[in-house]
Amino acid sequence: MVNQQKDTEQKIMNAAKDVFQQKGMTGARMQEIADKAGINKALLHYYYRTKEKLFEKVFEMAFSIFIPKMQEIMLSEKPVFEKIEFFIENYMNLLTKHPYIPGFVINELNRNPQILVNIFEKNVQIKENKLFEKFDNQVQAEVQMGIIKPIDTKNLMTNIIGLIVFPIVARPIIQGIMFENDKKQYDAFLKQRKDFVIDFIINSIKA
Amino acid sequence: MVNQQKDTEQKIMNAAKDVFQQKGMTGARMQEIADKAGINKALLHYYYRTKEKLFEKVFEMAFSIFIPKMQEIMLSEKPVFEKIEFFIENYMNLLTKHPYIPGFVINELNRNPQILVNIFEKNVQIKENKLFEKFDNQVQAEVQMGIIKPIDTKNLMTNIIGLIVFPIVARPIIQGIMFENDKKQYDAFLKQRKDFVIDFIINSIKA
DNA sequence: TTTAAATTTGACCAATTGGTTAAACCAAAT
DNA sequence: ATTTGGTTTAACCAATTGGTCAAATTTAAA
């Protein structure tokens, strides 16, 4: 039955996502993924022939979660300030739902930067629509118009994403040192940061 | 001979640092470390009984590289603006020399947050001198004096460290997307960011 | 109901892995 | 020269790991 098939495939993907994102490619065990999916290990290899192939699927899905919203916001007709506000708001919410993904992606890309090239080759549209260039043009246009202080867009983007992502990937160390490992306190910290980061960025660039 | 001993131990540590920091605890192989150190694998276990123990040593050394400078700057008598400037300048330079460490530390702490607790237990002085509290007091004092805009020190610290560290740990993805994977261009980007981040932070908090 | 294809499983395998051991080696003290 | 202690090695081991395979089971079509 097709439903059974889809179900098994889904159970595998969910289990694989959990295990790979928590333990990384080298730390993940096929047996653990099979157990978590409630199936035989041989069935894992029946659906995804190798660990490598299963990992690639998981990585692609993790990576692609953050693409559509980015495109939607960046390609909209809003002015820069609004785009930045939407971007920060949306991505911080997205990260609350998927806190393991950024660390997972960053770590695996450090292990093997080639993965990114493969993803771009498979999924041309991501690279092709040149999101960054478009945003850069808009920023520099608003700089000319005197709305924004002169700023390099690459530095600006790095700042925005860094301020969003860093507290998530470095959570264990920040929570440990500055919050005495208090989980609830850190969750509250992350929550208040949404408005804080927006104000921080906007204030820093408005003319 | 004691010299030989120290030499072997040093060769092991150097090799272990390379392999662990590049491949992580789970990806590292004792055989590769032995090969890189130019010794027999059994000798590895003769000096450091288990992979776990060797890893702990490497992690501790990596972690401790970033402590002394932080203490020196934070405990000095400089005003906040100068401290921040020194901090950013020094840590960006330090990261240029040890670019693998932040990703390594972040990744291993996500895998096993307990490591941090163990380090604090072993090295009480790090936790005990309450660096953060002292800096917090100084910041809030300067806020009262009207030198700095009102700001939460935890957010400020997170911003500072995030802006420094993020471009290093996320290098593969930023370099890939914004710099067409051009290594030299990205090195130049990192270099110009030293002054950029200092100005960015100072401007954002000066009253 | 029969049949053929797809799905699932238990048993198994070869390679890799962290770790051990007994013997060899080597420098320094006697 | 011999002994003694730490150092280094080759050979080995048990456990783990990703992966395979033939048989069993389930599913859907004829």
PDB file of C-alpha atoms in Angstrom, chain B residues 12-171:
ATOM      1  CA  ILE B  12      50.843  13.862  20.013  1.00  0.00           C
ATOM      2  CA  MET B  13      49.120  16.994  21.267  1.00  0.00           C
ATOM      3  CA  ASN B  14      49.739  18.849  18.025  1.00  0.00           C
ATOM      4  CA  ALA B  15      48.446  15.982  15.951  1.00  0.00           C
ATOM      5  CA  ALA B  16      45.463  15.451  18.244  1.00  0.00           C
ATOM      6  CA  LYS B  17      44.611  19.148  18.097  1.00  0.00           C
ATOM      7  CA  ASP B  18      44.593  19.082  14.300  1.00  0.00           C
ATOM      8  CA  VAL B  19      42.529  15.950  13.944  1.00  0.00           C
ATOM      9  CA  PHE B  20      40.017  16.609  16.720  1.00  0.00           C
ATOM     10  CA  GLN B  21      39.430  20.214  15.742  1.00  0.00           C
ATOM     11  CA  GLN B  22      38.919  19.330  12.112  1.00  0.00           C
ATOM     12  CA  LYS B  23      36.850  16.153  12.507  1.00  0.00           C
ATOM     13  CA  GLY B  24      35.377  16.421  15.979  1.00  0.00           C
ATOM     14  CA  MET B  25      35.354  13.814  18.711  1.00  0.00           C
ATOM     15  CA  THR B  26      33.218  11.326  16.790  1.00  0.00           C
ATOM     16  CA  GLY B  27      34.962  11.818  13.456  1.00  0.00           C
ATOM     17  CA  ALA B  28      38.518  11.666  14.753  1.00  0.00           C
ATOM     18  CA  ARG B  29      40.453   8.413  14.482  1.00  0.00           C
ATOM     19  CA  MET B  30      43.189   7.393  16.885  1.00  0.00           C
ATOM     20  CA  GLN B  31      45.102   5.859  13.992  1.00  0.00           C
ATOM     21  CA  GLU B  32      45.099   9.160  12.098  1.00  0.00           C
ATOM     22  CA  ILE B  33      46.368  11.005  15.154  1.00  0.00           C
ATOM     23  CA  ALA B  34      49.143   8.457  15.574  1.00  0.00           C
ATOM     24  CA  ASP B  35      50.094   8.692  11.905  1.00  0.00           C
ATOM     25  CA  LYS B  36      50.144  12.490  12.006  1.00  0.00           C
ATOM     26  CA  ALA B  37      52.318  12.381  15.135  1.00  0.00           C
ATOM     27  CA  GLY B  38      54.649   9.883  13.422  1.00  0.00           C
ATOM     28  CA  ILE B  39      54.247   7.269  16.140  1.00  0.00           C
ATOM     29  CA  ASN B  40      52.677   3.912  16.820  1.00  0.00           C
ATOM     30  CA  LYS B  41      49.030   3.824  17.844  1.00  0.00           C
ATOM     31  CA  ALA B  42      49.895   1.908  21.017  1.00  0.00           C
ATOM     32  CA  LEU B  43      52.101   4.797  22.079  1.00  0.00           C
ATOM     33  CA  LEU B  44      49.090   7.065  21.932  1.00  0.00           C
ATOM     34  CA  HIS B  45      47.387   4.918  24.538  1.00  0.00           C
ATOM     35  CA  TYR B  46      50.589   4.775  26.535  1.00  0.00           C
ATOM     36  CA  TYR B  47      50.545   8.573  26.979  1.00  0.00           C
ATOM     37  CA  TYR B  48      46.779   9.209  27.037  1.00  0.00           C
ATOM     38  CA  ARG B  49      44.947   6.094  28.081  1.00  0.00           C
ATOM     39  CA  THR B  50      41.756   6.589  26.102  1.00  0.00           C
ATOM     40  CA  LYS B  51      40.402   8.627  23.210  1.00  0.00           C
ATOM     41  CA  GLU B  52      38.104  10.337  25.697  1.00  0.00           C
ATOM     42  CA  LYS B  53      41.030  11.494  27.865  1.00  0.00           C
ATOM     43  CA  LEU B  54      43.009  12.737  24.882  1.00  0.00           C
ATOM     44  CA  PHE B  55      39.965  14.602  23.641  1.00  0.00           C
ATOM     45  CA  GLU B  56      39.407  16.240  27.011  1.00  0.00           C
ATOM     46  CA  LYS B  57      42.969  17.539  27.025  1.00  0.00           C
ATOM     47  CA  VAL B  58      42.589  18.956  23.528  1.00  0.00           C
ATOM     48  CA  PHE B  59      39.270  20.566  24.387  1.00  0.00           C
ATOM     49  CA  GLU B  60      40.629  22.117  27.554  1.00  0.00           C
ATOM     50  CA  MET B  61      43.605  23.567  25.716  1.00  0.00           C
ATOM     51  CA  ALA B  62      41.394  24.946  22.958  1.00  0.00           C
ATOM     52  CA  PHE B  63      39.048  26.484  25.479  1.00  0.00           C
ATOM     53  CA  SER B  64      41.794  27.964  27.605  1.00  0.00           C
ATOM     54  CA  ILE B  65      43.412  29.798  24.692  1.00  0.00           C
ATOM     55  CA  PHE B  66      40.621  32.350  24.849  1.00  0.00           C
ATOM     56  CA  ILE B  67      40.514  32.846  28.610  1.00  0.00           C
ATOM     57  CA  PRO B  68      43.685  34.771  29.646  1.00  0.00           C
ATOM     58  CA  LYS B  69      43.281  37.638  27.175  1.00  0.00           C
ATOM     59  CA  MET B  70      39.642  37.979  28.141  1.00  0.00           C
ATOM     60  CA  GLN B  71      40.558  38.238  31.832  1.00  0.00           C
ATOM     61  CA  GLU B  72      43.337  40.703  31.142  1.00  0.00           C
ATOM     62  CA  ILE B  73      41.088  43.027  29.167  1.00  0.00           C
ATOM     63  CA  MET B  74      37.996  42.692  31.307  1.00  0.00           C
ATOM     64  CA  LEU B  75      39.779  43.193  34.621  1.00  0.00           C
ATOM     65  CA  SER B  76      41.743  46.221  33.451  1.00  0.00           C
ATOM     66  CA  GLU B  77      40.842  49.731  34.549  1.00  0.00           C
ATOM     67  CA  LYS B  78      39.889  50.977  31.089  1.00  0.00           C
ATOM     68  CA  PRO B  79      36.507  52.558  30.354  1.00  0.00           C
ATOM     69  CA  VAL B  80      33.924  50.384  28.585  1.00  0.00           C
ATOM     70  CA  PHE B  81      34.475  51.753  25.089  1.00  0.00           C
ATOM     71  CA  GLU B  82      38.187  51.009  25.275  1.00  0.00           C
ATOM     72  CA  LYS B  83      37.580  47.553  26.700  1.00  0.00           C
ATOM     73  CA  ILE B  84      35.234  46.733  23.855  1.00  0.00           C
ATOM     74  CA  GLU B  85      37.699  48.018  21.295  1.00  0.00           C
ATOM     75  CA  PHE B  86      40.542  45.985  22.777  1.00  0.00           C
ATOM     76  CA  PHE B  87      38.348  42.949  23.117  1.00  0.00           C
ATOM     77  CA  ILE B  88      37.172  42.939  19.508  1.00  0.00           C
ATOM     78  CA  GLU B  89      40.609  43.728  18.132  1.00  0.00           C
ATOM     79  CA  ASN B  90      42.358  41.050  20.176  1.00  0.00           C
ATOM     80  CA  TYR B  91      39.822  38.304  19.659  1.00  0.00           C
ATOM     81  CA  MET B  92      39.576  38.795  15.945  1.00  0.00           C
ATOM     82  CA  ASN B  93      43.348  38.520  15.759  1.00  0.00           C
ATOM     83  CA  LEU B  94      43.304  35.434  17.978  1.00  0.00           C
ATOM     84  CA  LEU B  95      40.655  33.846  15.749  1.00  0.00           C
ATOM     85  CA  THR B  96      42.770  34.476  12.681  1.00  0.00           C
ATOM     86  CA  LYS B  97      45.387  32.275  14.312  1.00  0.00           C
ATOM     87  CA  HIS B  98      42.941  29.639  15.581  1.00  0.00           C
ATOM     88  CA  PRO B  99      39.995  29.651  13.202  1.00  0.00           C
ATOM     89  CA  TYR B 100      38.943  26.070  13.924  1.00  0.00           C
ATOM     90  CA  ILE B 101      38.551  26.447  17.668  1.00  0.00           C
ATOM     91  CA  PRO B 102      35.166  28.214  17.925  1.00  0.00           C
ATOM     92  CA  GLY B 103      33.404  25.744  15.654  1.00  0.00           C
ATOM     93  CA  PHE B 104      35.070  22.890  17.453  1.00  0.00           C
ATOM     94  CA  VAL B 105      34.070  24.150  20.891  1.00  0.00           C
ATOM     95  CA  ILE B 106      30.514  25.010  19.845  1.00  0.00           C
ATOM     96  CA  ASN B 107      29.978  21.687  18.138  1.00  0.00           C
ATOM     97  CA  GLU B 108      31.332  19.567  20.965  1.00  0.00           C
ATOM     98  CA  LEU B 109      29.336  21.512  23.541  1.00  0.00           C
ATOM     99  CA  ASN B 110      26.170  20.909  21.563  1.00  0.00           C
ATOM    100  CA  ARG B 111      26.994  17.210  21.460  1.00  0.00           C
ATOM    101  CA  ASN B 112      27.673  17.111  25.192  1.00  0.00           C
ATOM    102  CA  PRO B 113      27.014  20.283  27.244  1.00  0.00           C
ATOM    103  CA  GLN B 114      28.359  18.483  30.319  1.00  0.00           C
ATOM    104  CA  ILE B 115      31.918  19.191  29.100  1.00  0.00           C
ATOM    105  CA  LEU B 116      31.553  22.809  30.202  1.00  0.00           C
ATOM    106  CA  VAL B 117      30.547  21.805  33.723  1.00  0.00           C
ATOM    107  CA  ASN B 118      33.579  19.539  33.964  1.00  0.00           C
ATOM    108  CA  ILE B 119      35.890  22.340  32.850  1.00  0.00           C
ATOM    109  CA  PHE B 120      34.458  24.718  35.425  1.00  0.00           C
ATOM    110  CA  GLU B 121      34.917  22.089  38.132  1.00  0.00           C
ATOM    111  CA  LYS B 122      38.523  21.472  37.165  1.00  0.00           C
ATOM    112  CA  ASN B 123      39.393  25.115  36.628  1.00  0.00           C
ATOM    113  CA  VAL B 124      37.522  26.944  39.351  1.00  0.00           C
ATOM    114  CA  GLN B 125      39.238  30.260  38.786  1.00  0.00           C
ATOM    115  CA  ILE B 126      37.537  30.735  35.427  1.00  0.00           C
ATOM    116  CA  LYS B 127      34.073  30.705  36.936  1.00  0.00           C
ATOM    117  CA  GLU B 128      35.043  32.121  40.283  1.00  0.00           C
ATOM    118  CA  ASN B 129      36.336  35.535  39.388  1.00  0.00           C
ATOM    119  CA  LYS B 130      32.932  36.433  37.934  1.00  0.00           C
ATOM    120  CA  LEU B 131      34.223  38.301  34.932  1.00  0.00           C
ATOM    121  CA  PHE B 132      30.780  38.911  33.596  1.00  0.00           C
ATOM    122  CA  GLU B 133      29.368  40.421  36.779  1.00  0.00           C
ATOM    123  CA  LYS B 134      32.241  42.876  37.028  1.00  0.00           C
ATOM    124  CA  PHE B 135      31.813  43.998  33.441  1.00  0.00           C
ATOM    125  CA  ASP B 136      28.067  44.272  33.938  1.00  0.00           C
ATOM    126  CA  ASN B 137      28.585  46.596  36.913  1.00  0.00           C
ATOM    127  CA  GLN B 138      30.954  48.777  34.964  1.00  0.00           C
ATOM    128  CA  VAL B 139      28.576  49.019  32.012  1.00  0.00           C
ATOM    129  CA  GLN B 140      25.596  49.938  34.164  1.00  0.00           C
ATOM    130  CA  ALA B 141      27.702  52.499  36.014  1.00  0.00           C
ATOM    131  CA  GLU B 142      28.614  54.185  32.733  1.00  0.00           C
ATOM    132  CA  VAL B 143      24.960  54.033  31.714  1.00  0.00           C
ATOM    133  CA  GLN B 144      24.104  55.920  34.905  1.00  0.00           C
ATOM    134  CA  MET B 145      26.841  58.423  34.101  1.00  0.00           C
ATOM    135  CA  GLY B 146      25.279  59.064  30.709  1.00  0.00           C
ATOM    136  CA  ILE B 147      28.239  57.754  28.724  1.00  0.00           C
ATOM    137  CA  ILE B 148      26.378  54.739  27.353  1.00  0.00           C
ATOM    138  CA  LYS B 149      22.783  54.368  26.230  1.00  0.00           C
ATOM    139  CA  PRO B 150      20.726  52.095  28.494  1.00  0.00           C
ATOM    140  CA  ILE B 151      21.431  48.528  27.424  1.00  0.00           C
ATOM    141  CA  ASP B 152      21.249  45.025  28.832  1.00  0.00           C
ATOM    142  CA  THR B 153      24.810  43.767  29.251  1.00  0.00           C
ATOM    143  CA  LYS B 154      23.914  40.186  28.339  1.00  0.00           C
ATOM    144  CA  ASN B 155      22.527  41.326  25.019  1.00  0.00           C
ATOM    145  CA  LEU B 156      25.551  43.527  24.474  1.00  0.00           C
ATOM    146  CA  MET B 157      28.025  40.738  25.191  1.00  0.00           C
ATOM    147  CA  THR B 158      26.113  38.312  22.992  1.00  0.00           C
ATOM    148  CA  ASN B 159      26.202  40.861  20.180  1.00  0.00           C
ATOM    149  CA  ILE B 160      29.903  41.533  20.518  1.00  0.00           C
ATOM    150  CA  ILE B 161      30.929  37.892  20.616  1.00  0.00           C
ATOM    151  CA  GLY B 162      28.421  36.922  17.948  1.00  0.00           C
ATOM    152  CA  LEU B 163      29.663  39.541  15.505  1.00  0.00           C
ATOM    153  CA  ILE B 164      33.225  38.352  16.091  1.00  0.00           C
ATOM    154  CA  VAL B 165      32.694  34.612  16.046  1.00  0.00           C
ATOM    155  CA  PHE B 166      29.883  34.087  13.554  1.00  0.00           C
ATOM    156  CA  PRO B 167      31.841  35.012  10.391  1.00  0.00           C
ATOM    157  CA  ILE B 168      34.436  32.451  11.449  1.00  0.00           C
ATOM    158  CA  VAL B 169      32.211  29.487  12.292  1.00  0.00           C
ATOM    159  CA  ALA B 170      29.858  30.138   9.386  1.00  0.00           C
ATOM    160  CA  ARG B 171      32.672  30.825   6.954  1.00  0.00           C
TER     161      ARG B 171
END
